[in-house]
Short mmCIF file of C-alpha atoms in Angstrom, two decimals:
data_model
loop_
_atom_site.label_atom_id
_atom_site.label_comp_id
_atom_site.label_asym_id
_atom_site.label_seq_id
_atom_site.Cartn_x
_atom_site.Cartn_y
_atom_site.Cartn_z
CA MET J 1 -0.17 -17.74 -17.87
CA ASN J 2 3.11 -17.52 -15.94
CA VAL J 3 3.17 -20.45 -13.50
CA ARG J 4 5.21 -18.54 -10.94
CA ASN J 5 2.29 -16.21 -10.34
CA LEU J 6 -0.53 -18.70 -9.94
CA HIS J 7 -0.36 -18.67 -6.14
CA LYS J 8 0.24 -14.93 -5.84
CA VAL J 9 -3.28 -13.64 -5.65
CA ALA J 10 -4.41 -10.52 -3.85
CA THR J 11 -7.46 -12.24 -2.41
CA THR J 12 -5.18 -14.20 -0.09
CA PHE J 13 -4.32 -11.10 1.88
CA THR J 14 -6.69 -12.01 4.71
CA LEU J 15 -4.62 -15.08 5.49
CA LEU J 16 -1.43 -13.24 4.72
CA ILE J 17 -1.84 -10.44 7.22
CA LEU J 18 -2.46 -12.99 9.94
CA THR J 19 0.60 -15.08 9.16
CA SER J 20 2.78 -12.03 8.66
CA GLN J 21 2.75 -11.42 12.41
CA ILE J 22 5.66 -13.82 12.74
CA LEU J 23 7.42 -12.45 9.67
CA ILE J 24 7.65 -8.76 10.53
CA PRO J 25 11.25 -7.50 10.42
CA MET J 26 12.89 -6.71 13.71
CA ALA J 27 15.39 -3.87 13.86
CA SER J 28 18.96 -5.02 13.52
CA GLY J 29 21.91 -4.07 15.64
CA ALA J 30 24.03 -1.07 14.74
CA ASN J 31 27.76 -0.53 14.77
CA PRO J 32 28.75 1.58 17.82
CA ASP J 33 30.16 5.03 17.09
CA ASP J 34 33.68 5.17 18.56
CA GLY J 35 33.47 8.95 18.84
CA TYR J 36 31.24 8.74 21.91
CA PRO J 37 32.90 8.68 25.37
CA GLN J 38 32.94 5.37 27.18
CA GLY J 39 30.21 4.87 29.76
CA GLN J 40 27.73 7.11 27.92
CA PRO J 41 24.89 6.20 25.52
CA ALA J 42 25.94 5.81 21.89
CA PRO J 43 24.16 4.36 18.86
CA GLY J 44 24.21 0.58 19.16
CA ARG J 45 25.64 0.37 22.69
CA THR J 46 23.72 -1.93 24.99
CA CYS J 47 21.54 -0.61 27.82
CA PRO J 48 21.02 -3.80 29.89
CA ASN J 49 20.33 -1.94 33.13
CA SER J 50 17.72 0.39 31.66
CA ASP J 51 14.08 -0.31 30.91
CA GLU J 52 12.99 -0.35 27.28
CA GLY J 53 11.84 3.16 26.37
CA THR J 54 14.11 4.88 28.90
CA LYS J 55 15.46 8.19 27.60
CA ASN J 56 18.93 9.62 28.27
CA ILE J 57 20.30 12.96 27.08
CA SER J 58 23.89 12.63 25.94
CA GLU J 59 26.42 14.84 27.71
CA PHE J 60 28.58 14.45 24.62
CA ASN J 61 26.29 16.06 22.03
CA GLY J 62 22.97 16.78 23.74
CA LYS J 63 21.03 14.24 21.66
CA THR J 64 18.26 12.19 23.24
CA PHE J 65 18.83 8.44 23.27
CA ILE J 66 16.16 5.78 23.80
CA CYS J 67 16.78 2.29 25.11
CA THR J 68 15.34 0.21 22.25
CA MET J 69 14.93 -3.53 21.78
CA ILE J 70 17.03 -4.44 18.73
CA ASN J 71 17.13 -8.09 17.66
CA GLY J 72 16.34 -9.20 21.19
CA THR J 73 18.96 -6.95 22.83
CA LYS J 74 18.33 -3.59 24.49
CA LYS J 75 20.49 -0.93 22.84
CA TRP J 76 20.70 2.85 22.82
CA TRP J 77 19.48 4.66 19.73
CA ILE J 78 19.01 8.34 18.88
CA GLU J 79 15.39 9.43 19.22
CA GLY J 80 13.67 9.89 15.87
CA GLU J 81 16.37 8.24 13.76
CA ALA J 82 15.70 5.09 11.75
CA LEU J 83 17.60 1.96 12.66
CA PRO J 84 20.24 0.92 10.09
CA THR J 85 20.43 -2.53 8.55
CA PRO J 86 22.37 -4.19 5.79
CA SER J 87 21.04 -3.59 2.30
CA ALA J 88 18.85 -6.21 0.70
CA PRO J 89 20.78 -8.77 -1.33
CA SER J 90 21.35 -7.52 -4.87
CA SER J 91 19.78 -9.93 -7.33
CA GLY J 92 17.69 -9.65 -10.45
CA GLY J 93 17.19 -5.91 -10.27
CA GLN J 94 16.17 -5.86 -6.61
CA THR J 95 17.01 -2.75 -4.65
CA SER J 96 17.86 -2.08 -1.07
CA ASN J 97 15.49 -0.81 1.59
CA THR J 98 14.65 2.87 1.21
CA GLN J 99 13.21 3.40 4.69
CA GLY J 100 16.45 5.07 5.69
CA SER J 101 18.24 1.90 6.61
CA GLY J 102 15.36 0.88 8.81
CA ALA J 103 15.03 -2.85 9.32
CA ASN J 104 15.66 -6.30 7.93
CA LEU J 105 13.34 -7.25 5.11
CA PRO J 106 10.49 -9.64 5.95
CA THR J 107 9.83 -12.86 4.08
CA ALA J 108 6.48 -13.84 2.62
CA PRO J 109 4.78 -17.10 3.60
CA THR J 110 3.88 -19.67 0.98
CA ILE J 111 0.09 -19.90 0.87
CA GLU J 112 -1.73 -22.26 -1.43
CA PHE J 113 -4.97 -20.84 -2.76
CA THR J 114 -7.69 -22.36 -4.90
CA HIS J 115 -9.13 -19.89 -7.37
CA THR J 116 -12.89 -19.64 -7.58
CA TYR J 117 -12.80 -17.81 -10.91
CA ILE J 118 -10.24 -17.45 -13.71
CA LEU J 119 -10.62 -14.80 -16.39
CA PRO J 120 -12.03 -16.76 -19.35
CA ALA J 121 -10.88 -16.60 -22.95
CA SER J 122 -14.30 -15.24 -23.92
CA SER J 123 -13.64 -12.16 -21.77
CA LEU J 124 -10.07 -11.73 -22.97
CA ALA J 125 -11.39 -11.79 -26.54
CA LYS J 126 -13.12 -8.48 -25.78
CA MET J 127 -9.86 -6.83 -24.77
CA ASN J 128 -6.56 -5.72 -26.20
CA VAL J 129 -4.00 -6.77 -23.59
CA PHE J 130 -0.44 -5.57 -23.02
CA GLU J 131 1.36 -7.73 -20.45
CA ASP J 132 4.54 -7.10 -18.47
CA VAL J 133 4.88 -3.48 -19.53
CA VAL J 134 8.01 -2.06 -17.86
CA TYR J 135 7.30 1.32 -16.25
CA SER J 136 10.73 1.75 -14.61
CA LYS J 137 14.06 -0.07 -14.69
CA GLU J 138 15.14 0.06 -11.04
CA SER J 139 13.64 -3.36 -10.33
CA ALA J 140 12.20 -6.30 -12.24
CA SER J 141 9.09 -5.83 -10.10
CA GLN J 142 8.23 -2.55 -11.83
CA ARG J 143 5.83 -3.85 -14.43
CA LEU J 144 2.12 -3.63 -15.21
CA ASP J 145 -0.57 -5.10 -17.43
CA ILE J 146 -2.98 -3.02 -19.52
CA TYR J 147 -6.47 -4.17 -20.56
CA LEU J 148 -8.23 -2.10 -23.22
CA PRO J 149 -11.88 -2.59 -24.25
CA LYS J 150 -11.99 -3.44 -27.94
CA GLY J 151 -13.88 -0.99 -30.11
CA VAL J 152 -13.63 1.88 -27.62
CA LYS J 153 -11.57 4.85 -28.74
CA ASN J 154 -9.51 6.64 -26.10
CA PRO J 155 -11.20 5.06 -23.03
CA PRO J 156 -10.73 6.29 -19.45
CA LEU J 157 -8.24 4.34 -17.31
CA LEU J 158 -8.76 2.60 -13.96
CA ILE J 159 -5.46 1.80 -12.22
CA TYR J 160 -5.71 -1.29 -10.01
CA ILE J 161 -3.27 -1.81 -7.13
CA HIS J 162 -3.38 -5.29 -5.61
CA GLY J 163 -3.51 -6.07 -1.91
CA GLY J 164 -1.45 -8.56 0.06
CA GLY J 165 -0.28 -6.93 3.28
CA PHE J 166 2.70 -5.34 1.44
CA ILE J 167 4.43 -8.75 1.24
CA PHE J 168 2.33 -10.76 -1.19
CA GLY J 169 0.63 -10.58 -4.58
CA ASP J 170 1.35 -9.13 -7.99
CA GLU J 171 -0.34 -7.64 -11.06
CA ASN J 172 -1.78 -11.02 -12.07
CA ALA J 173 -4.35 -10.71 -9.28
CA MET J 174 -6.49 -9.00 -11.92
CA LYS J 175 -6.88 -12.34 -13.74
CA PHE J 176 -8.50 -14.24 -10.89
CA ASP J 177 -11.52 -14.32 -8.62
CA ASP J 178 -13.24 -11.07 -7.57
CA PRO J 179 -10.75 -8.72 -9.29
CA ALA J 180 -11.23 -10.63 -12.57
CA LYS J 181 -15.00 -10.29 -12.33
CA LEU J 182 -14.58 -6.59 -11.65
CA LEU J 183 -12.26 -6.24 -14.64
CA GLU J 184 -15.03 -7.62 -16.84
CA VAL J 185 -17.42 -4.98 -15.50
CA PHE J 186 -14.97 -2.16 -16.23
CA ILE J 187 -14.36 -3.43 -19.76
CA LYS J 188 -18.12 -3.76 -20.35
CA ASN J 189 -18.48 -0.11 -19.36
CA GLY J 190 -15.78 1.00 -21.77
CA ILE J 191 -13.13 1.65 -19.12
CA ALA J 192 -9.55 0.43 -19.60
CA VAL J 193 -7.69 -1.11 -16.66
CA ALA J 194 -4.00 -1.13 -15.74
CA SER J 195 -2.95 -3.65 -13.08
CA VAL J 196 0.22 -2.45 -11.36
CA ASN J 197 2.93 -4.52 -9.76
CA TYR J 198 5.12 -2.80 -7.17
CA ARG J 199 8.04 -3.68 -4.93
CA LEU J 200 6.85 -5.48 -1.83
CA ALA J 201 8.34 -5.18 1.65
CA THR J 202 10.20 -8.42 0.94
CA GLU J 203 12.28 -6.41 -1.54
CA ALA J 204 12.24 -2.91 -0.08
CA LEU J 205 10.46 -1.24 2.83
CA PHE J 206 8.51 2.00 3.08
CA PRO J 207 8.14 4.11 0.98
CA THR J 208 9.36 2.14 -2.05
CA GLY J 209 6.06 0.47 -2.97
CA GLY J 210 4.34 3.85 -2.83
CA ARG J 211 6.99 5.39 -5.05
CA ASP J 212 6.46 2.62 -7.56
CA VAL J 213 2.73 3.32 -7.71
CA LYS J 214 3.26 7.05 -8.29
CA THR J 215 5.91 6.24 -10.91
CA SER J 216 3.51 3.88 -12.70
CA ILE J 217 0.78 6.53 -12.84
CA ARG J 218 3.15 9.07 -14.36
CA PHE J 219 4.37 6.46 -16.84
CA LEU J 220 0.82 5.63 -17.87
CA ARG J 221 -0.05 9.28 -18.41
CA ALA J 222 3.16 9.93 -20.35
CA ASN J 223 2.44 6.92 -22.58
CA ALA J 224 -1.35 7.26 -22.90
CA SER J 225 -1.27 7.93 -26.63
CA LYS J 226 1.01 4.93 -27.21
CA TYR J 227 -1.43 2.49 -25.60
CA GLY J 228 -4.64 4.28 -26.52
CA PHE J 229 -6.38 5.60 -23.40
CA ASP J 230 -7.38 9.07 -22.21
CA SER J 231 -4.65 10.77 -20.15
CA LYS J 232 -7.20 13.16 -18.63
CA LYS J 233 -9.43 10.45 -17.16
CA PHE J 234 -7.62 8.41 -14.50
CA ALA J 235 -8.87 6.72 -11.33
CA THR J 236 -7.24 4.34 -8.83
CA LEU J 237 -8.64 1.28 -7.09
CA GLY J 238 -7.04 -0.90 -4.46
CA ASP J 239 -7.94 -3.53 -1.91
CA SER J 240 -6.47 -3.74 1.60
CA ALA J 241 -2.78 -2.72 1.41
CA GLY J 242 -3.40 -1.86 -2.23
CA SER J 243 -6.19 0.42 -1.08
CA TYR J 244 -3.76 2.42 1.02
CA LEU J 245 -1.58 2.82 -2.07
CA ALA J 246 -4.57 3.77 -4.22
CA LEU J 247 -5.61 6.36 -1.63
CA MET J 248 -2.05 7.60 -1.31
CA ALA J 249 -1.82 8.19 -5.04
CA ALA J 250 -5.21 9.88 -5.23
CA ILE J 251 -4.73 12.08 -2.17
CA THR J 252 -1.14 13.19 -2.75
CA GLY J 253 -1.60 13.78 -6.48
CA ASN J 254 0.93 16.41 -7.53
CA GLN J 255 1.96 17.37 -4.00
CA LYS J 256 5.64 16.82 -3.20
CA THR J 257 5.89 13.82 -0.92
CA VAL J 258 8.17 10.99 0.18
CA PHE J 259 6.35 8.90 -2.44
CA ASP J 260 7.90 10.77 -5.37
CA ASN J 261 10.93 9.01 -6.83
CA PRO J 262 13.58 11.64 -7.67
CA LYS J 263 14.95 9.28 -10.34
CA ASP J 264 11.60 9.08 -12.16
CA PRO J 265 12.13 10.35 -15.74
CA ASN J 266 8.45 11.37 -15.80
CA LEU J 267 8.62 13.22 -12.48
CA LYS J 268 7.25 16.41 -14.03
CA THR J 269 4.24 14.54 -15.45
CA SER J 270 1.01 14.88 -13.48
CA ALA J 271 0.20 12.05 -11.07
CA SER J 272 -3.31 13.28 -10.27
CA VAL J 273 -6.44 11.15 -10.63
CA SER J 274 -10.13 12.04 -10.66
CA ALA J 275 -11.44 9.31 -8.37
CA VAL J 276 -10.38 6.54 -6.01
CA PHE J 277 -12.05 3.27 -5.03
CA ASP J 278 -11.03 2.40 -1.48
CA LEU J 279 -11.76 -1.25 -0.61
CA PHE J 280 -11.30 -1.89 3.14
CA GLY J 281 -8.23 0.31 3.35
CA ASN J 282 -6.79 2.99 5.61
CA VAL J 283 -4.93 6.30 5.41
CA ASN J 284 -3.14 6.39 8.79
CA PHE J 285 -1.44 3.37 10.32
CA LEU J 286 -1.53 4.81 13.84
CA THR J 287 -5.27 5.47 13.82
CA MET J 288 -5.72 2.05 12.20
CA ARG J 289 -4.01 0.54 15.24
CA ALA J 290 -6.01 2.75 17.61
CA ASN J 291 -9.32 1.74 16.04
CA ASN J 292 -8.42 -1.95 16.18
CA LEU J 293 -7.70 -1.56 19.89
CA LYS J 294 -10.72 0.65 20.61
CA TYR J 295 -13.13 -1.56 18.67
CA PRO J 296 -11.79 -5.11 19.16
CA CYS J 297 -13.01 -7.61 16.63
CA GLN J 298 -15.62 -10.09 17.83
CA VAL J 299 -15.93 -12.12 14.63
CA ALA J 300 -13.84 -15.26 15.10
CA VAL J 301 -14.69 -16.45 11.57
CA ASP J 302 -12.56 -13.66 10.09
CA PRO J 303 -9.06 -15.01 9.32
CA ASN J 304 -7.62 -11.89 10.96
CA PHE J 305 -9.41 -12.39 14.28
CA ALA J 306 -7.13 -11.52 17.22
CA MET J 307 -4.27 -10.33 14.99
CA ASP J 308 -1.61 -8.07 16.47
CA PRO J 309 -2.42 -4.43 15.57
CA ASN J 310 1.14 -3.27 16.31
CA VAL J 311 2.93 -4.99 13.45
CA ASN J 312 3.15 -4.04 9.79
CA PRO J 313 5.52 -5.50 7.18
CA TRP J 314 6.22 -2.06 5.73
CA PHE J 315 7.54 -0.61 9.00
CA GLY J 316 7.94 -3.37 11.58
CA ASP J 317 6.49 -2.59 15.01
CA ILE J 318 4.78 0.76 14.54
CA THR J 319 4.95 1.47 18.29
CA LEU J 320 8.77 1.57 18.33
CA PRO J 321 10.15 5.13 18.51
CA ALA J 322 12.70 4.36 15.80
CA ASN J 323 9.90 3.51 13.36
CA ARG J 324 7.70 6.52 14.12
CA PRO J 325 9.21 8.94 11.56
CA ALA J 326 8.33 6.58 8.72
CA VAL J 327 4.90 5.78 10.15
CA ASP J 328 4.14 9.47 10.64
CA SER J 329 5.20 10.33 7.09
CA ALA J 330 2.79 7.66 5.81
CA ASN J 331 -0.17 9.51 7.38
CA LEU J 332 -2.24 10.76 4.45
CA TYR J 333 -4.52 13.13 6.37
CA PRO J 334 -2.13 16.14 6.15
CA TYR J 335 -1.99 15.67 2.37
CA LEU J 336 -5.76 15.36 2.25
CA LYS J 337 -6.13 18.71 4.00
CA ALA J 338 -3.49 20.35 1.80
CA SER J 339 -4.98 19.11 -1.47
CA LYS J 340 -6.17 21.82 -3.84
CA SER J 341 -8.30 19.42 -5.86
CA LEU J 342 -9.75 16.37 -4.13
CA PRO J 343 -10.70 13.29 -6.14
CA VAL J 344 -14.07 11.63 -5.66
CA PHE J 345 -13.94 8.90 -3.00
CA TYR J 346 -15.84 5.61 -3.28
CA ILE J 347 -15.30 3.81 0.03
CA PHE J 348 -16.27 0.19 0.74
CA HIS J 349 -15.88 -1.68 4.02
CA GLY J 350 -17.31 -4.77 5.68
CA THR J 351 -18.73 -4.18 9.14
CA ALA J 352 -17.20 -7.44 10.42
CA ASP J 353 -13.67 -6.62 9.25
CA CYS J 354 -11.06 -7.83 11.76
CA SER J 355 -8.04 -6.50 9.89
CA VAL J 356 -8.91 -2.87 9.21
CA SER J 357 -11.71 -1.44 11.32
CA LYS J 358 -14.74 0.00 9.54
CA TYR J 359 -14.08 3.13 11.61
CA ASP J 360 -11.03 3.87 9.46
CA SER J 361 -13.36 4.25 6.49
CA ILE J 362 -15.98 6.12 8.52
CA GLU J 363 -13.34 8.64 9.62
CA LEU J 364 -12.00 9.12 6.09
CA ASP J 365 -15.50 9.72 4.74
CA LYS J 366 -16.11 12.27 7.48
CA GLU J 367 -12.84 14.11 6.81
CA VAL J 368 -13.42 14.29 3.05
CA LYS J 369 -16.90 15.70 3.53
CA ALA J 370 -15.61 18.20 6.10
CA LEU J 371 -13.29 19.49 3.37
CA LYS J 372 -16.29 19.86 1.03
CA GLY J 373 -15.14 16.88 -1.01
CA LYS J 374 -17.31 14.14 -2.51
CA SER J 375 -17.33 10.80 -0.74
CA PHE J 376 -19.61 7.77 -0.96
CA LEU J 377 -19.33 5.44 2.03
CA ASN J 378 -20.62 1.90 1.56
CA LEU J 379 -20.63 -0.26 4.69
CA VAL J 380 -21.41 -3.87 3.83
CA PRO J 381 -23.26 -5.58 6.72
CA ASP J 382 -21.57 -8.59 8.36
CA GLU J 383 -18.86 -8.86 5.71
CA ILE J 384 -15.26 -9.67 6.65
CA HIS J 385 -12.01 -8.26 5.25
CA GLY J 386 -12.02 -8.87 1.51
CA GLY J 387 -15.36 -10.64 1.51
CA PRO J 388 -17.13 -11.23 -1.85
CA LYS J 389 -20.15 -9.05 -1.04
CA ILE J 390 -17.86 -6.01 -1.00
CA TRP J 391 -16.72 -6.64 -4.55
CA ILE J 392 -20.32 -6.99 -5.67
CA GLU J 393 -21.07 -3.55 -4.23
CA VAL J 394 -18.00 -2.10 -5.95
CA ALA J 395 -19.21 -3.39 -9.33
CA LYS J 396 -22.45 -1.43 -8.87
CA PHE J 397 -20.45 1.81 -8.82
CA VAL J 398 -18.59 1.25 -12.08
CA PRO J 399 -21.39 2.95 -14.10
CA VAL J 400 -21.17 5.82 -11.61
CA LEU J 401 -17.47 6.19 -12.38
CA LYS J 402 -18.24 6.04 -16.10
CA LYS J 403 -20.68 8.90 -15.67
CA LEU J 404 -18.06 10.89 -13.74
CA PHE J 405 -15.53 10.36 -16.52
CA GLY J 406 -18.14 11.61 -18.98
CA THR J 407 -18.13 15.01 -17.27
CA ILE J 408 -14.37 15.45 -17.77
CA LYS J 409 -13.40 17.20 -20.97
#
């Protein structure tokens, strides 16, 4: 086991999202454009005498400027354009932010976590394992692990995407605690599992992590015969932030989106999946915020009690006009409605969740069914974000997924 990963476990995301409130990137200042006349708004010029949010139409070029708080200083910026920042430091295969040049990268907190369960040798003995498989070479973070059930020829594949608020966790989450127990259930049911690592917001902002997930799915399908699983039988599963990514992959499928990496050598390979397991996730960050405000959490025992619904490591403050284009493009509902072949949705949510409201899952279930799709909504009474009872319910649906795979020829 790689020691550097022992503390990076997806089940810590409940603490992580709370602490990340003080780690969200703030937009950085911009270099003023000298082509603008003096005394008029220009990108990066200060607006000390205007209220934040004030709009001004430029007499120079007719563009609308908004007085925006940038690194503690009010400055003019063009409405709808992302705020530029320096690129992320180049080191060890890391890449710069791909959210335009949106914001400074956040840093992840160091959180110590005591594991309640570690995947035992007796379970590993039932698997053929491929670790640190490189699915792309843009970053050292683009790797995954594959777990194959021994004695099963050409098994279906479940693709697991870890949670962690977009700033924490890695593919080794599959080896610990509730994900490890779930892995054992998948293997017992003859289903292979791939645990995907992706670039976090600490390395690159939206939509990079999403692109990595789509790239990994295409890689897995292109290399199915090499590793020995069925390329026609794929499903995704994610928890929390990983659930958004799992839903994104399942909903967008082969549609052209911001999540497709133009440099992907397997770009023409199908990225579709047959099913998705959504564990306390969301599909729209604006409605997620709205639901948290409309249905304020009353469960003080949840680590995310009283968290700020406006901040997200992937975007920064989602209420800032400069961040809205990215936030809007992350909304998965338009892709859901445009999909020609919906996957089956298995949705799980605790009713006492203080991070992502249960109403996010209720709305998704309603939308899928309105489109004549198949959705199974499982609300777990009195369970918090990431609580163990949710994972127990998920395990009960693994045989259901196995049966679904059996219908695919």
